[in-house]
Short mmCIF file of C-alpha atoms and ligand atoms in Angstrom, two decimals:
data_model
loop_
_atom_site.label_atom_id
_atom_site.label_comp_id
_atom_site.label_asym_id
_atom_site.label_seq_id
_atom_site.Cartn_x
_atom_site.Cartn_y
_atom_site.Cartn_z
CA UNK A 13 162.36 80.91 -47.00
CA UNK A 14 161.67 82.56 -50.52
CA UNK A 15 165.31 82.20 -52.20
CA UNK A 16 167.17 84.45 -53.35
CA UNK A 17 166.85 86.07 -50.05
CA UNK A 18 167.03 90.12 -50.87
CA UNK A 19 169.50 92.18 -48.72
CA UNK A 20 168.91 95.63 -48.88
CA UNK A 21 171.31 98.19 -48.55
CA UNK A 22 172.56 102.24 -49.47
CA UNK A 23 174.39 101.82 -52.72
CA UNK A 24 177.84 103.28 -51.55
CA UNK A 25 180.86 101.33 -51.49
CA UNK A 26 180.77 100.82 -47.45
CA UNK A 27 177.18 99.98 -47.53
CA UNK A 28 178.15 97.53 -50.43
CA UNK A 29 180.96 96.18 -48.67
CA UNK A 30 178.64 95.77 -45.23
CA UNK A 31 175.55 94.27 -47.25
CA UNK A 32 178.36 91.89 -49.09
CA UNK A 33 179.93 91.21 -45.45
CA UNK A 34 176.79 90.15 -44.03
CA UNK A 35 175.88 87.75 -46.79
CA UNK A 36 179.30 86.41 -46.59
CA UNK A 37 178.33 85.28 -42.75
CA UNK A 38 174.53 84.57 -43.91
CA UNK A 39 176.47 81.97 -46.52
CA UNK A 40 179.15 80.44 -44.14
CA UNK A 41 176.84 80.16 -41.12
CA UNK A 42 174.24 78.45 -43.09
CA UNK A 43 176.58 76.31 -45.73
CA UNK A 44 174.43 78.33 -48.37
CA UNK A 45 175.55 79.25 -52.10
CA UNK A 46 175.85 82.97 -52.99
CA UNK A 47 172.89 82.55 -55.28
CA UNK A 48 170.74 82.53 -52.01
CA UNK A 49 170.90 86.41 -51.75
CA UNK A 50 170.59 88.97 -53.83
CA UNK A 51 172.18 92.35 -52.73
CA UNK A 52 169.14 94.68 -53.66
CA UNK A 53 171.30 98.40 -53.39
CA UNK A 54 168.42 101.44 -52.85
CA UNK A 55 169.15 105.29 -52.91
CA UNK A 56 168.22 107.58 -49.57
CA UNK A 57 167.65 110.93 -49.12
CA UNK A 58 171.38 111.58 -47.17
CA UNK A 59 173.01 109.88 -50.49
CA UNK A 60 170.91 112.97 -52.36
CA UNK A 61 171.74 115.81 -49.63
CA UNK A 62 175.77 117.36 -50.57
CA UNK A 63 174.63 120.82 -49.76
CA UNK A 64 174.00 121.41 -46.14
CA UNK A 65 174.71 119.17 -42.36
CA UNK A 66 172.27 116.38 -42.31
CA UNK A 67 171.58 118.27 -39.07
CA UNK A 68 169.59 120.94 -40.91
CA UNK A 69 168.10 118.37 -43.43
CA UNK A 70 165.87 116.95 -40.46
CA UNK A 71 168.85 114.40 -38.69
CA UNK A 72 166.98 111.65 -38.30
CA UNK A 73 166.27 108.58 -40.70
CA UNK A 74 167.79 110.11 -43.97
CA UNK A 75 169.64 107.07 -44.66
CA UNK A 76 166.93 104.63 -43.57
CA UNK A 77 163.55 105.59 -44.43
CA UNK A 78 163.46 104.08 -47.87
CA UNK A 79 165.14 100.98 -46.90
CA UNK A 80 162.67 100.70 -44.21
CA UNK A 81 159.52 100.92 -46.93
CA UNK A 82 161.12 98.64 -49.08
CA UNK A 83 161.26 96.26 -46.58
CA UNK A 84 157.38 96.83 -45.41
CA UNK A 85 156.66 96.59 -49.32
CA UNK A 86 158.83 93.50 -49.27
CA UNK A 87 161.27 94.22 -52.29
CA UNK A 88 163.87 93.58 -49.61
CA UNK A 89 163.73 90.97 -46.98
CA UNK A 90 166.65 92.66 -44.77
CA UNK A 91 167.94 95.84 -44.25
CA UNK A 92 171.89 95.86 -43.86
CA UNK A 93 173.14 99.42 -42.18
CA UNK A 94 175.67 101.44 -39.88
CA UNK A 95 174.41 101.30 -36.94
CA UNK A 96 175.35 104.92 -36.03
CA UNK A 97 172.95 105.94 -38.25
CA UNK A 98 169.83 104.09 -37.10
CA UNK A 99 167.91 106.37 -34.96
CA UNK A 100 167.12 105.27 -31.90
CA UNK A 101 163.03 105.14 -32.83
CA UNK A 102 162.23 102.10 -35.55
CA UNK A 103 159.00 102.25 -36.97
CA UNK A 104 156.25 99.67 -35.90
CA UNK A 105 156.85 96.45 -37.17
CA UNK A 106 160.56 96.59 -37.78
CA UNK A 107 163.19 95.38 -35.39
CA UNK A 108 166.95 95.03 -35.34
CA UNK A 109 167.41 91.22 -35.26
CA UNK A 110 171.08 91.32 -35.67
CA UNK A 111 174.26 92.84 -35.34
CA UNK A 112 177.95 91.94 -36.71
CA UNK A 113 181.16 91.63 -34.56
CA UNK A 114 182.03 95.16 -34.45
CA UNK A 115 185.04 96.62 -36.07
CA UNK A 116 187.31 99.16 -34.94
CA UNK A 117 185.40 101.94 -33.14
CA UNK A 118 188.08 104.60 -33.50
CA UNK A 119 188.10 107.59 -35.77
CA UNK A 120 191.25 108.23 -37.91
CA UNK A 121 192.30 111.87 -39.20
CA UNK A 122 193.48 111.64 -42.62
CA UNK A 123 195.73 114.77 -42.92
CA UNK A 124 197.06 116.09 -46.10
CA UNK A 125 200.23 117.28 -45.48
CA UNK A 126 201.05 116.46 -41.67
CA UNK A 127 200.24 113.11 -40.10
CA UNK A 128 198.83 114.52 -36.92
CA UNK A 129 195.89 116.96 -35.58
CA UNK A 130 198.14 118.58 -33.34
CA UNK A 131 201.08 118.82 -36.04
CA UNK A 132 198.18 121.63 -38.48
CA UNK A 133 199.00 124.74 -39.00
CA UNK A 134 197.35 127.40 -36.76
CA UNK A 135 193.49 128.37 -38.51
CA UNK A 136 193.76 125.76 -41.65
CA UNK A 137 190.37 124.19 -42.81
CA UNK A 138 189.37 120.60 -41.45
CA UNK A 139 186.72 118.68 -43.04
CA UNK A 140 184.13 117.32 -41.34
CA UNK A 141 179.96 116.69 -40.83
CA UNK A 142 179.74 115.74 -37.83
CA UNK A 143 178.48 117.91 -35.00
CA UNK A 144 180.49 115.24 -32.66
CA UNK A 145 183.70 115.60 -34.53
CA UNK A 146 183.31 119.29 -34.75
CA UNK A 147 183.52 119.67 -31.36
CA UNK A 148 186.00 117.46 -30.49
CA UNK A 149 188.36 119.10 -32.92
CA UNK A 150 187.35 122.38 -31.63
CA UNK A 151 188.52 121.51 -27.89
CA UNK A 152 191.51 120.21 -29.26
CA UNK A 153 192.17 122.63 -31.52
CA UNK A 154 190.25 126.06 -31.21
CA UNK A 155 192.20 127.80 -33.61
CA UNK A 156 191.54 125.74 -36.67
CA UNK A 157 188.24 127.04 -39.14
CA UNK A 158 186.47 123.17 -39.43
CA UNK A 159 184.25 123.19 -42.76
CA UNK A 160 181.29 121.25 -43.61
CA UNK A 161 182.12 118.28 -45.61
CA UNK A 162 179.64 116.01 -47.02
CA UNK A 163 179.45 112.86 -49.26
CA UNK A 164 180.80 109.44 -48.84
CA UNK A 165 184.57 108.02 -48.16
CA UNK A 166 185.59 108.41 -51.72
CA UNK A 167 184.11 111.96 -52.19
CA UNK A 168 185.78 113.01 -48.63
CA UNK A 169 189.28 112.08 -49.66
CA UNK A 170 188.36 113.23 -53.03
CA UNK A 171 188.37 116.92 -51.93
CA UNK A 172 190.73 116.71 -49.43
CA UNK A 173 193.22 115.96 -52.50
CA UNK A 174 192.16 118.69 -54.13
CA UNK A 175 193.13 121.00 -51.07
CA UNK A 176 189.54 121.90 -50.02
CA UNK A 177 190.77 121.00 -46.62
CA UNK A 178 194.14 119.92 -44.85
CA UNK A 179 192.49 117.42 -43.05
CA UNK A 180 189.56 115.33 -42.35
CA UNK A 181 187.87 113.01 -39.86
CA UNK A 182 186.60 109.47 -40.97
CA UNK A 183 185.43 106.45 -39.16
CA UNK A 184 188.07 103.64 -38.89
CA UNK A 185 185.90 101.11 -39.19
CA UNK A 186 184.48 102.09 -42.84
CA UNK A 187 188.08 102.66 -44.05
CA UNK A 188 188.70 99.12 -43.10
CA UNK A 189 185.98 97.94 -44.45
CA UNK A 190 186.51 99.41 -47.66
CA UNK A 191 190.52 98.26 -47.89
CA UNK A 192 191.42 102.32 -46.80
CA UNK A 193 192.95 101.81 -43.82
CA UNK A 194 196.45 103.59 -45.40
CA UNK A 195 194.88 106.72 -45.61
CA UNK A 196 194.45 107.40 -41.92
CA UNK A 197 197.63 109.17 -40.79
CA UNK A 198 196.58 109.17 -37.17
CA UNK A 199 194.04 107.19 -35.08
CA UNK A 200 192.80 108.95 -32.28
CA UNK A 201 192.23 107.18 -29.06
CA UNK A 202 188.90 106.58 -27.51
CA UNK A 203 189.67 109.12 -24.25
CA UNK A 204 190.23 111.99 -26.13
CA UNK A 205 187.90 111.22 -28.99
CA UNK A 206 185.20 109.02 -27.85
CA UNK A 207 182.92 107.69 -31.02
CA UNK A 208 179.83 107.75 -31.52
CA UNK A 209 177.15 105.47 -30.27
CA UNK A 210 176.85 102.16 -32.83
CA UNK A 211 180.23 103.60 -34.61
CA UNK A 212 182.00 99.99 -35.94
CA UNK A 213 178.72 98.11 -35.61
CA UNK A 214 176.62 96.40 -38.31
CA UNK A 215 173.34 95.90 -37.97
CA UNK A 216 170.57 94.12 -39.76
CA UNK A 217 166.97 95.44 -39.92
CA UNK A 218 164.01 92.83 -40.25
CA UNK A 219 160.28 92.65 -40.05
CA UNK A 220 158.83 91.39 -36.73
CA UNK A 221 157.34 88.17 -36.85
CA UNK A 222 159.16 87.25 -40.14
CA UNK A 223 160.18 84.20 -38.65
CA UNK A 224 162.12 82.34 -41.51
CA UNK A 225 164.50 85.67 -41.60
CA UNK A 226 164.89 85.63 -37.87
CA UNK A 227 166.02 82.24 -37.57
CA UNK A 228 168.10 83.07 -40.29
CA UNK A 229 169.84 86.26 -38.91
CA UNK A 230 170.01 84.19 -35.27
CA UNK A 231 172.59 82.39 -36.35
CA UNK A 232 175.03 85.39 -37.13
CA UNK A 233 173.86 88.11 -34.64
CA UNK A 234 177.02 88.94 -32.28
CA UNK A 235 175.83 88.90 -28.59
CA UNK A 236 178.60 91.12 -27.15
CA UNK A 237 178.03 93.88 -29.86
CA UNK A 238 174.09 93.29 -29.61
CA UNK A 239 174.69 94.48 -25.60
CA UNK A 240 177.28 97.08 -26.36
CA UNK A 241 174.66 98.83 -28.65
CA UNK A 242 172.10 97.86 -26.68
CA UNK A 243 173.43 99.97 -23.57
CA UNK A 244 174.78 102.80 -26.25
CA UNK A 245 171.35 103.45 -27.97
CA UNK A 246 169.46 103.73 -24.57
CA UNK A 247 172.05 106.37 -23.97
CA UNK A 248 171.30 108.45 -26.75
CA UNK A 249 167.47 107.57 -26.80
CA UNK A 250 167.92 108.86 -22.76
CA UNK A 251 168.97 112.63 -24.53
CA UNK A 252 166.93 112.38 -27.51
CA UNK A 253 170.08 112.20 -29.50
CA UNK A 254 169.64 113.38 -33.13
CA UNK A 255 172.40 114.93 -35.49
CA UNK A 256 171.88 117.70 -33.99
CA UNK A 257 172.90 116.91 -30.68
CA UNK A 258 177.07 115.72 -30.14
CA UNK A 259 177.29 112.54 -28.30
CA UNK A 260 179.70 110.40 -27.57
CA UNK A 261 178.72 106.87 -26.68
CA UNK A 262 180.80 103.57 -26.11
CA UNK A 263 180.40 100.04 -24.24
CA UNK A 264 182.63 97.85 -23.98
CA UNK A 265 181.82 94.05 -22.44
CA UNK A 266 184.37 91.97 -20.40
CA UNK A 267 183.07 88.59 -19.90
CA UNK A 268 179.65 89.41 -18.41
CA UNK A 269 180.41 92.97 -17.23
CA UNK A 270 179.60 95.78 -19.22
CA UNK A 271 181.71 99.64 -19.16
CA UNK A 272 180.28 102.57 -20.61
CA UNK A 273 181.37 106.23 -21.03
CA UNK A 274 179.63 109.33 -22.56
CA UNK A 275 180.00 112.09 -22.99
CA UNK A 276 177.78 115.57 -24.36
CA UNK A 277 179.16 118.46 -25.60
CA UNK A 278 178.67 122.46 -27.06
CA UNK A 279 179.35 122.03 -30.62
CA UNK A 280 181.90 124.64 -30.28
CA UNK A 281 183.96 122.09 -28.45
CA UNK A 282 184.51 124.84 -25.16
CA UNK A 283 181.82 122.86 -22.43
CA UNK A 284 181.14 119.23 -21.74
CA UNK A 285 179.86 116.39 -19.10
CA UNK A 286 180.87 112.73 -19.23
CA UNK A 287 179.80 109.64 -17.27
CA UNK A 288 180.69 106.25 -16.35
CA UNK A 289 179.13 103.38 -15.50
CA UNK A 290 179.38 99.29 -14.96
CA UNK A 291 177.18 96.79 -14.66
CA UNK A 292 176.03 93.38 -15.90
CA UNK A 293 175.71 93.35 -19.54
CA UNK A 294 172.24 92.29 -18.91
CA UNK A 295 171.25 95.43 -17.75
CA UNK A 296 172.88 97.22 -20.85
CA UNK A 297 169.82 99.28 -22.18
CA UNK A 298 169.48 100.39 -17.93
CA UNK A 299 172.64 101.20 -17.78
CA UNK A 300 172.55 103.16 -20.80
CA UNK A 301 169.48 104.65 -20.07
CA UNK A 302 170.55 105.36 -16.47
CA UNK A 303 173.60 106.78 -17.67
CA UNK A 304 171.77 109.84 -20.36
CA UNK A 305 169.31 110.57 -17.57
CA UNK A 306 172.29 111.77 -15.12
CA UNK A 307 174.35 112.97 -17.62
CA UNK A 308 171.09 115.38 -18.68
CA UNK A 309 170.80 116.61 -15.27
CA UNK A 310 174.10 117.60 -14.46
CA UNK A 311 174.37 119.19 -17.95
CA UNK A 312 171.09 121.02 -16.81
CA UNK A 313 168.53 121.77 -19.34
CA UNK A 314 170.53 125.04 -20.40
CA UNK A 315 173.23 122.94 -21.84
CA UNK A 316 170.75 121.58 -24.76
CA UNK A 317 169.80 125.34 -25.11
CA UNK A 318 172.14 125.83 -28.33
CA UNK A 319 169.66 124.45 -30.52
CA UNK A 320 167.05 127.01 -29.58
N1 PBG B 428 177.33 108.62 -41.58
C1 PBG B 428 178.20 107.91 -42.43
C2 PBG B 428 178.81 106.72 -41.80
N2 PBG B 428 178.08 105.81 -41.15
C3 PBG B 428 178.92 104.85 -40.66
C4 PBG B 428 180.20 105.19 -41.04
C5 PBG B 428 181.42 104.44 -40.72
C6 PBG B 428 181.28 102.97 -40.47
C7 PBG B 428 180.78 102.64 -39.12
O1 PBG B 428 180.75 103.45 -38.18
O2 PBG B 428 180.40 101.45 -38.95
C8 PBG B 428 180.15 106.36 -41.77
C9 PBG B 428 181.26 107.09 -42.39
C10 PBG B 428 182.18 107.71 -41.38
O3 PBG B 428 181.74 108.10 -40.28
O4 PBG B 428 183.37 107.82 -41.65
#
């Protein structure tokens, strides 16, 4: 292996923190200095987009395309990410080789002057990008007028301080990650607000054949998580799942049986289908796949119709 080996990543705090975490295992599960990696941090077009939904800036890829040429041009070696927002298509040549034990899946409301979603007053703003968090908040709570907020962790709490909403929707998993996890004033359980698929889960991006890197990444890659998102991104792959489409996705592995639920949903929160399924973890990416197909056609093809 060339040393330093170069870990690319986005250059926000959580993708710092998740390229620093996976050197950290790189180091321990190799008995290697910190000098052997470099953490190589690369802008992408979602860090550049504060304006509109990712959804109308094209969805997929906006926070992996340029680490993906950097690693074809080789100025990075690996490609740390969030999982959730890998698209389920890679371009030739790349694979995911890896992924990290997963964190918490959950996501927390952070509210600004009440702890709970339930506790807001009636038609206040909540914060939030996501097409899947939209409509969850709108079944919950029809009443209440959810804005578009953009930018990372810090810029998200930023503005809810300054009042631009009472409340706001963030992954669990990055605020631990990042040392937040005070800020969430109510975690919302995975039955009423099911995450997304890959939410929690690190993975690590690598050129096929690049052997040296793969035995490398081997020895860190978490099986369990590797079949969780394995059956999840089959799911979402199934309904062509983009940013423009809510889905919910999550597996969950007992020994060598794997559970999944998902669910689809209007983005204005008022229809939805879910499904179940079991199987050996094995079989994840069938069961996921198996799972989106009948999910699609008891949804019927009307249901994808909003996007028309
Ligand atoms: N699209 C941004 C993004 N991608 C992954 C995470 C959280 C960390 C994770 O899911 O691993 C976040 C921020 C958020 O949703 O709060």
């Amino acid at each position: 292996m060339q040393t330093p080996l170069k870990i690319g990543t986005r250059a926000s705090l959580l993708a710092m923190a998740q390229a620093q975490e996976a050197r950290s295992r790189l180091m321990a599960a190799h008995g290697l200095p910190e000098e052997a990696f470099a953490i190589v941090p690369i802008a992408t077009t979602g860090d550049n987009i504060q304006d509109r939904a990712l959804a109308e800036a094209g969805g997929k890829g906006l926070f992996t395309k340029e680490l993906e040429d950097a690693l074809f041009d080789g100025r990075i070696d690996i490609a740390v990410h969030s999982s959730k927002d890998m698209p389920t298509q890679l371009p030739d040549g790349l694979e995911l080789s890896a992924f990290l034990p997963r964190e918490d899946v959950r996501d927390a409301f952070i509210g600004r002057t009440v702890k709970s979603i339930m506790d807001l007053p009636q038609g206040v703003r909540l914060g939030s990008s996501s097409l899947r968090r939209q409509a969850l908040i709108r079944r919950m709570r029809p009443d209440l007028d959810v804005v578009l907020f953009r930018g990372n962790v810090q810029t998200r709490l930023r503005k809810l301080e300054e009042g631009v909403a009472e409340g706001t929707m963030l992954a669990l998993a990055g605020l631990n990650r990042l040392g937040l996890s005070h800020v969430a004033t109510e975690i919302m359980p995975v039955e009423a607000f099911p995450p997304a698929p890959g939410q929690g889960a690190i993975c690590i991006e690598s050129r096929i054949g690049d052997e040296a890197v793969g035995a490398l990444l081997a020895a860190i890659h978490h099986e369990p998580t590797g079949r969780a998102l394995a059956c999840e991104r089959a799911f979402l792959a199934a309904l062509d799942g983009s940013c423009r489409t809510p889905i919910a996705g999550y597996a969950t592995l007992a020994g060598d049986e794997l559970s999944f639920n998902g669910l689809i949903i209007t983005p204005d929160g008022t229809q939805s289908h879910t499904v179940a399924a079991q199987g050996p973890a094995a079989d994840a990416a069938r069961i996921g796949a198996e799972a989106g197909a009948e999910v699609r056609a008891r949804a019927g093809e009307n249901f994808f119709d909003w996007w028309q």
